PDB file of C-alpha atoms in Angstrom:
ATOM      1  CA  MET I   1       0.000   0.000   0.000  1.00  0.00           C
ATOM      2  CA  PRO I   2       1.494   3.396  -0.927  1.00  0.00           C
ATOM      3  CA  GLN I   3       2.626   5.586   1.957  1.00  0.00           C
ATOM      4  CA  PRO I   4       3.306   9.313   1.873  1.00  0.00           C
ATOM      5  CA  GLY I   5       6.378   8.852   4.072  1.00  0.00           C
ATOM      6  CA  LEU I   6       8.475   6.078   5.546  1.00  0.00           C
ATOM      7  CA  PHE I   7       6.501   6.028   8.802  1.00  0.00           C
ATOM      8  CA  GLY I   8       3.335   7.730   7.567  1.00  0.00           C
ATOM      9  CA  GLU I   9      -0.187   6.457   7.291  1.00  0.00           C
ATOM     10  CA  PRO I  10      -1.353   5.061   3.949  1.00  0.00           C
ATOM     11  CA  ALA I  11      -2.309   7.850   1.577  1.00  0.00           C
ATOM     12  CA  MET I  12      -6.024   8.678   1.467  1.00  0.00           C
ATOM     13  CA  LEU I  13      -7.337   8.792  -2.079  1.00  0.00           C
ATOM     14  CA  GLN I  14      -8.977  12.011  -3.197  1.00  0.00           C
ATOM     15  CA  ARG I  15     -11.681  11.775  -5.885  1.00  0.00           C
ATOM     16  CA  LEU I  16     -12.845  14.543  -8.192  1.00  0.00           C
ATOM     17  CA  PHE I  17     -16.136  14.303 -10.072  1.00  0.00           C
ATOM     18  CA  PHE I  18     -18.843  16.335 -11.780  1.00  0.00           C
ATOM     19  CA  ALA I  19     -22.429  15.738 -10.681  1.00  0.00           C
ATOM     20  CA  VAL I  20     -25.977  17.016 -10.636  1.00  0.00           C
ATOM     21  CA  LYS I  21     -28.094  16.783  -7.499  1.00  0.00           C
ATOM     22  CA  PRO I  22     -31.815  16.776  -6.852  1.00  0.00           C
ATOM     23  CA  ASP I  23     -33.407  19.672  -5.004  1.00  0.00           C
ATOM     24  CA  ALA I  24     -33.941  19.135  -1.256  1.00  0.00           C
ATOM     25  CA  GLU I  25     -37.595  18.082  -1.575  1.00  0.00           C
ATOM     26  CA  THR I  26     -36.834  15.529  -4.290  1.00  0.00           C
ATOM     27  CA  ALA I  27     -33.805  14.252  -2.365  1.00  0.00           C
ATOM     28  CA  GLY I  28     -36.106  13.651   0.608  1.00  0.00           C
ATOM     29  CA  ARG I  29     -38.516  11.678  -1.587  1.00  0.00           C
ATOM     30  CA  ILE I  30     -35.634   9.630  -3.019  1.00  0.00           C
ATOM     31  CA  SER I  31     -34.350   8.915   0.479  1.00  0.00           C
ATOM     32  CA  ALA I  32     -37.817   7.803   1.662  1.00  0.00           C
ATOM     33  CA  LEU I  33     -38.173   5.579  -1.413  1.00  0.00           C
ATOM     34  CA  GLY I  34     -34.736   4.121  -0.698  1.00  0.00           C
ATOM     35  CA  ASP I  35     -35.832   3.235   2.842  1.00  0.00           C
ATOM     36  CA  GLN I  36     -38.993   1.529   1.516  1.00  0.00           C
ATOM     37  CA  LEU I  37     -37.038  -0.417  -1.099  1.00  0.00           C
ATOM     38  CA  LYS I  38     -34.395  -1.433   1.432  1.00  0.00           C
ATOM     39  CA  ARG I  39     -37.083  -3.025   3.616  1.00  0.00           C
ATOM     40  CA  ALA I  40     -38.926  -4.588   0.663  1.00  0.00           C
ATOM     41  CA  GLU I  41     -35.739  -6.186  -0.711  1.00  0.00           C
ATOM     42  CA  GLY I  42     -34.366  -7.232   2.682  1.00  0.00           C
ATOM     43  CA  LEU I  43     -31.204  -5.160   2.222  1.00  0.00           C
ATOM     44  CA  SER I  44     -29.005  -4.286   5.177  1.00  0.00           C
ATOM     45  CA  GLY I  45     -26.621  -1.684   3.746  1.00  0.00           C
ATOM     46  CA  LYS I  46     -26.438   1.843   5.119  1.00  0.00           C
ATOM     47  CA  ALA I  47     -28.393   4.356   3.038  1.00  0.00           C
ATOM     48  CA  ILE I  48     -26.595   7.205   1.306  1.00  0.00           C
ATOM     49  CA  LYS I  49     -27.261  10.431   3.232  1.00  0.00           C
ATOM     50  CA  THR I  50     -30.018  12.534   1.701  1.00  0.00           C
ATOM     51  CA  GLU I  51     -27.715  15.513   1.096  1.00  0.00           C
ATOM     52  CA  ARG I  52     -25.243  13.299  -0.807  1.00  0.00           C
ATOM     53  CA  LEU I  53     -27.698  11.847  -3.356  1.00  0.00           C
ATOM     54  CA  HIS I  54     -26.539  12.727  -6.864  1.00  0.00           C
ATOM     55  CA  ILE I  55     -25.914  11.566 -10.419  1.00  0.00           C
ATOM     56  CA  THR I  56     -22.201  11.269 -11.153  1.00  0.00           C
ATOM     57  CA  LEU I  57     -21.696  12.732 -14.613  1.00  0.00           C
ATOM     58  CA  ILE I  58     -17.934  12.369 -14.939  1.00  0.00           C
ATOM     59  CA  HIS I  59     -15.423  10.700 -12.629  1.00  0.00           C
ATOM     60  CA  VAL I  60     -12.414  12.915 -13.331  1.00  0.00           C
ATOM     61  CA  GLY I  61      -9.933  10.844 -11.319  1.00  0.00           C
ATOM     62  CA  ASP I  62      -8.477   9.636  -8.011  1.00  0.00           C
ATOM     63  CA  TRP I  63      -5.192  10.886  -6.547  1.00  0.00           C
ATOM     64  CA  ASP I  64      -3.187  10.860  -3.318  1.00  0.00           C
ATOM     65  CA  GLY I  65      -3.651  14.636  -3.420  1.00  0.00           C
ATOM     66  CA  LEU I  66      -5.811  16.670  -5.782  1.00  0.00           C
ATOM     67  CA  PRO I  67      -3.725  18.132  -8.632  1.00  0.00           C
ATOM     68  CA  LYS I  68      -4.343  21.888  -8.595  1.00  0.00           C
ATOM     69  CA  GLY I  69      -4.012  22.160 -12.368  1.00  0.00           C
ATOM     70  CA  VAL I  70      -6.752  19.580 -12.981  1.00  0.00           C
ATOM     71  CA  VAL I  71      -9.030  21.259 -10.420  1.00  0.00           C
ATOM     72  CA  ASP I  72      -8.410  24.662 -12.051  1.00  0.00           C
ATOM     73  CA  ASP I  73      -9.148  23.255 -15.521  1.00  0.00           C
ATOM     74  CA  CYS I  74     -12.356  21.614 -14.283  1.00  0.00           C
ATOM     75  CA  GLN I  75     -13.450  24.853 -12.628  1.00  0.00           C
ATOM     76  CA  ARG I  76     -12.839  26.782 -15.860  1.00  0.00           C
ATOM     77  CA  VAL I  77     -14.961  24.258 -17.769  1.00  0.00           C
ATOM     78  CA  GLY I  78     -17.704  24.553 -15.150  1.00  0.00           C
ATOM     79  CA  GLU I  79     -17.649  28.349 -15.320  1.00  0.00           C
ATOM     80  CA  ALA I  80     -17.936  28.240 -19.114  1.00  0.00           C
ATOM     81  CA  THR I  81     -20.912  25.865 -19.111  1.00  0.00           C
ATOM     82  CA  ASP I  82     -23.796  27.509 -20.926  1.00  0.00           C
ATOM     83  CA  ALA I  83     -26.270  24.620 -21.040  1.00  0.00           C
ATOM     84  CA  GLY I  84     -29.853  24.912 -19.926  1.00  0.00           C
ATOM     85  CA  ALA I  85     -31.445  23.162 -16.971  1.00  0.00           C
ATOM     86  CA  PHE I  86     -32.811  19.734 -17.887  1.00  0.00           C
ATOM     87  CA  GLU I  87     -35.188  17.135 -16.486  1.00  0.00           C
ATOM     88  CA  VAL I  88     -34.278  13.631 -15.357  1.00  0.00           C
ATOM     89  CA  ALA I  89     -36.589  10.829 -14.254  1.00  0.00           C
ATOM     90  CA  PHE I  90     -36.076   7.430 -12.669  1.00  0.00           C
ATOM     91  CA  ASP I  91     -38.688   4.665 -12.757  1.00  0.00           C
ATOM     92  CA  ARG I  92     -36.992   1.501 -11.525  1.00  0.00           C
ATOM     93  CA  ALA I  93     -34.512   0.241  -8.944  1.00  0.00           C
ATOM     94  CA  GLN I  94     -32.030  -2.635  -8.897  1.00  0.00           C
ATOM     95  CA  SER I  95     -28.560  -3.687  -7.814  1.00  0.00           C
ATOM     96  CA  PHE I  96     -25.647  -3.310 -10.171  1.00  0.00           C
ATOM     97  CA  SER I  97     -24.171  -6.762 -10.580  1.00  0.00           C
ATOM     98  CA  GLY I  98     -20.510  -5.784 -10.352  1.00  0.00           C
ATOM     99  CA  ALA I  99     -18.159  -6.946  -7.634  1.00  0.00           C
ATOM    100  CA  THR I 100     -19.605  -9.010  -4.830  1.00  0.00           C
ATOM    101  CA  GLY I 101     -19.700  -7.688  -1.302  1.00  0.00           C
ATOM    102  CA  ASN I 102     -20.590  -4.064  -1.919  1.00  0.00           C
ATOM    103  CA  ARG I 103     -23.077  -3.793  -4.767  1.00  0.00           C
ATOM    104  CA  PRO I 104     -24.636  -0.401  -5.501  1.00  0.00           C
ATOM    105  CA  TYR I 105     -28.444  -0.431  -5.242  1.00  0.00           C
ATOM    106  CA  VAL I 106     -29.593   2.308  -7.595  1.00  0.00           C
ATOM    107  CA  LEU I 107     -32.434   4.164  -9.251  1.00  0.00           C
ATOM    108  CA  LEU I 108     -32.444   3.885 -13.053  1.00  0.00           C
ATOM    109  CA  GLY I 109     -34.513   5.412 -15.834  1.00  0.00           C
ATOM    110  CA  ASN I 110     -35.391   4.885 -19.462  1.00  0.00           C
ATOM    111  CA  GLU I 111     -33.577   6.282 -22.498  1.00  0.00           C
ATOM    112  CA  THR I 112     -36.156   8.998 -23.167  1.00  0.00           C
ATOM    113  CA  ASP I 113     -36.151  10.359 -19.617  1.00  0.00           C
ATOM    114  CA  LEU I 114     -32.358  10.383 -19.447  1.00  0.00           C
ATOM    115  CA  ALA I 115     -31.526  11.644 -22.962  1.00  0.00           C
ATOM    116  CA  ALA I 116     -30.900  15.210 -21.776  1.00  0.00           C
ATOM    117  CA  VAL I 117     -28.433  14.213 -19.036  1.00  0.00           C
ATOM    118  CA  LYS I 118     -26.577  11.984 -21.508  1.00  0.00           C
ATOM    119  CA  SER I 119     -26.322  14.832 -24.006  1.00  0.00           C
ATOM    120  CA  PHE I 120     -25.171  17.253 -21.288  1.00  0.00           C
ATOM    121  CA  ARG I 121     -22.487  14.789 -20.164  1.00  0.00           C
ATOM    122  CA  ALA I 122     -21.219  14.256 -23.728  1.00  0.00           C
ATOM    123  CA  ASP I 123     -20.822  18.029 -24.115  1.00  0.00           C
ATOM    124  CA  LEU I 124     -19.027  18.254 -20.763  1.00  0.00           C
ATOM    125  CA  LEU I 125     -16.600  15.499 -21.844  1.00  0.00           C
ATOM    126  CA  ARG I 126     -15.838  17.434 -25.047  1.00  0.00           C
ATOM    127  CA  ARG I 127     -15.194  20.606 -23.065  1.00  0.00           C
ATOM    128  CA  LEU I 128     -12.858  18.793 -20.672  1.00  0.00           C
ATOM    129  CA  ALA I 129     -10.949  17.267 -23.596  1.00  0.00           C
ATOM    130  CA  SER I 130     -10.546  20.741 -25.110  1.00  0.00           C
ATOM    131  CA  VAL I 131      -8.566  21.852 -22.025  1.00  0.00           C
ATOM    132  CA  GLY I 132      -6.550  18.618 -21.818  1.00  0.00           C
ATOM    133  CA  VAL I 133      -8.400  16.893 -18.963  1.00  0.00           C
ATOM    134  CA  LYS I 134      -8.618  13.130 -19.516  1.00  0.00           C
ATOM    135  CA  PRO I 135     -11.243  11.802 -17.086  1.00  0.00           C
ATOM    136  CA  LYS I 136     -11.190   8.320 -15.606  1.00  0.00           C
ATOM    137  CA  SER I 137     -14.827   7.920 -16.761  1.00  0.00           C
ATOM    138  CA  ASN I 138     -15.281   5.954 -19.930  1.00  0.00           C
ATOM    139  CA  LEU I 139     -17.708   6.704 -22.741  1.00  0.00           C
ATOM    140  CA  GLN I 140     -20.283   4.232 -21.385  1.00  0.00           C
ATOM    141  CA  PHE I 141     -22.744   6.092 -19.175  1.00  0.00           C
ATOM    142  CA  ASN I 142     -25.704   4.661 -17.296  1.00  0.00           C
ATOM    143  CA  PRO I 143     -27.199   7.580 -15.329  1.00  0.00           C
ATOM    144  CA  HIS I 144     -28.263   6.480 -11.859  1.00  0.00           C
ATOM    145  CA  VAL I 145     -28.695   7.581  -8.259  1.00  0.00           C
ATOM    146  CA  THR I 146     -27.055   5.246  -5.739  1.00  0.00           C
ATOM    147  CA  LEU I 147     -29.339   4.630  -2.754  1.00  0.00           C
ATOM    148  CA  LEU I 148     -27.065   2.302  -0.757  1.00  0.00           C
ATOM    149  CA  TYR I 149     -24.446  -0.444  -1.037  1.00  0.00           C
ATOM    150  CA  ASP I 150     -25.290  -4.015  -0.062  1.00  0.00           C
ATOM    151  CA  PRO I 151     -23.865  -7.522  -0.591  1.00  0.00           C
ATOM    152  CA  LYS I 152     -27.240  -8.820  -1.779  1.00  0.00           C
ATOM    153  CA  LEU I 153     -28.109  -8.697  -5.480  1.00  0.00           C
ATOM    154  CA  ALA I 154     -31.628  -7.242  -5.703  1.00  0.00           C
ATOM    155  CA  PRO I 155     -33.570  -7.692  -8.962  1.00  0.00           C
ATOM    156  CA  GLU I 156     -35.065  -4.894 -11.022  1.00  0.00           C
ATOM    157  CA  ARG I 157     -38.392  -3.542  -9.825  1.00  0.00           C
ATOM    158  CA  ALA I 158     -40.595  -0.729 -11.090  1.00  0.00           C
ATOM    159  CA  VAL I 159     -41.029   2.300  -8.832  1.00  0.00           C
ATOM    160  CA  GLU I 160     -43.253   5.353  -8.931  1.00  0.00           C
ATOM    161  CA  PRO I 161     -41.322   7.734 -11.228  1.00  0.00           C
ATOM    162  CA  ILE I 162     -39.252  10.407  -9.524  1.00  0.00           C
ATOM    163  CA  ARG I 163     -38.533  13.474 -11.647  1.00  0.00           C
ATOM    164  CA  TRP I 164     -36.538  16.589 -11.057  1.00  0.00           C
ATOM    165  CA  ARG I 165     -34.945  19.436 -12.939  1.00  0.00           C
ATOM    166  CA  ALA I 166     -31.143  19.550 -12.806  1.00  0.00           C
ATOM    167  CA  ARG I 167     -30.433  23.239 -12.213  1.00  0.00           C
ATOM    168  CA  ASP I 168     -26.749  23.244 -11.214  1.00  0.00           C
ATOM    169  CA  LEU I 169     -23.534  21.569 -12.291  1.00  0.00           C
ATOM    170  CA  LEU I 170     -21.323  20.633  -9.336  1.00  0.00           C
ATOM    171  CA  LEU I 171     -17.629  19.812  -9.044  1.00  0.00           C
ATOM    172  CA  ILE I 172     -17.128  17.634  -5.969  1.00  0.00           C
ATOM    173  CA  HIS I 173     -14.023  16.511  -4.097  1.00  0.00           C
ATOM    174  CA  SER I 174     -14.622  13.258  -2.206  1.00  0.00           C
ATOM    175  CA  GLU I 175     -12.330  11.993   0.520  1.00  0.00           C
ATOM    176  CA  ILE I 176     -12.663   8.295  -0.265  1.00  0.00           C
ATOM    177  CA  GLY I 177     -13.433   6.191   2.770  1.00  0.00           C
ATOM    178  CA  LEU I 178     -14.325   9.162   4.979  1.00  0.00           C
ATOM    179  CA  ASN I 179     -17.743   9.905   3.467  1.00  0.00           C
ATOM    180  CA  LYS I 180     -16.777  13.563   3.109  1.00  0.00           C
ATOM    181  CA  TYR I 181     -17.757  15.682   0.124  1.00  0.00           C
ATOM    182  CA  HIS I 182     -16.414  19.153  -0.563  1.00  0.00           C
ATOM    183  CA  GLU I 183     -18.091  21.285  -3.201  1.00  0.00           C
ATOM    184  CA  LEU I 184     -15.362  22.935  -5.299  1.00  0.00           C
ATOM    185  CA  GLY I 185     -17.742  24.580  -7.734  1.00  0.00           C
ATOM    186  CA  ARG I 186     -21.427  25.066  -8.443  1.00  0.00           C
ATOM    187  CA  TRP I 187     -22.603  26.620 -11.680  1.00  0.00           C
ATOM    188  CA  PRO I 188     -26.247  27.345 -12.491  1.00  0.00           C
ATOM    189  CA  LEU I 189     -27.649  25.806 -15.640  1.00  0.00           C
ATOM    190  CA  GLU I 190     -29.509  28.558 -17.438  1.00  0.00           C
ATOM    191  CA  THR I 191     -33.288  28.328 -17.460  1.00  0.00           C
ATOM    192  CA  ARG I 192     -34.453  28.288 -21.050  1.00  0.00           C
ATOM    193  CA  SER I 193     -38.030  29.052 -22.007  1.00  0.00           C
TER     194      SER I 193
END
């Protein structure tokens, strides 16, 4: 395991990502739905805190310490964003079937309801590339809101649709393993009539 010094503690990874978050009322509804689904599926994982619910748009990268140049470039891209606010909707829940032991249990939506967020993300990737930022995210993108992590694999189930309007782009620094998020930028998405 890498160490910052000969006798130091292992380095704590720092993550940088772009996201959109639901408004407080919608986040509360998502959290309540997550609690209902957790009971219905017999899941035992700890729910994501209401204020941390989000859609990760782009995972920029993980480092022992955040590189100032990358943060500055990401902030410039955020400041230059001129996209309009857009709607997202989620109508089903299920576990992602990745690694065992800590599976994300997520809200998912259909192609139509998530077309705008996919388009917004593609534009954001182009803008990052134009300033030389090469994100860790790949081109595959399945917009979702993680409700909790659990070892159990829960099947897909329909849920009452939850919709909200994404009104801000956020740049977030996450201290991995500490459950700490630091907002490094928030840029309003213009309301278009």
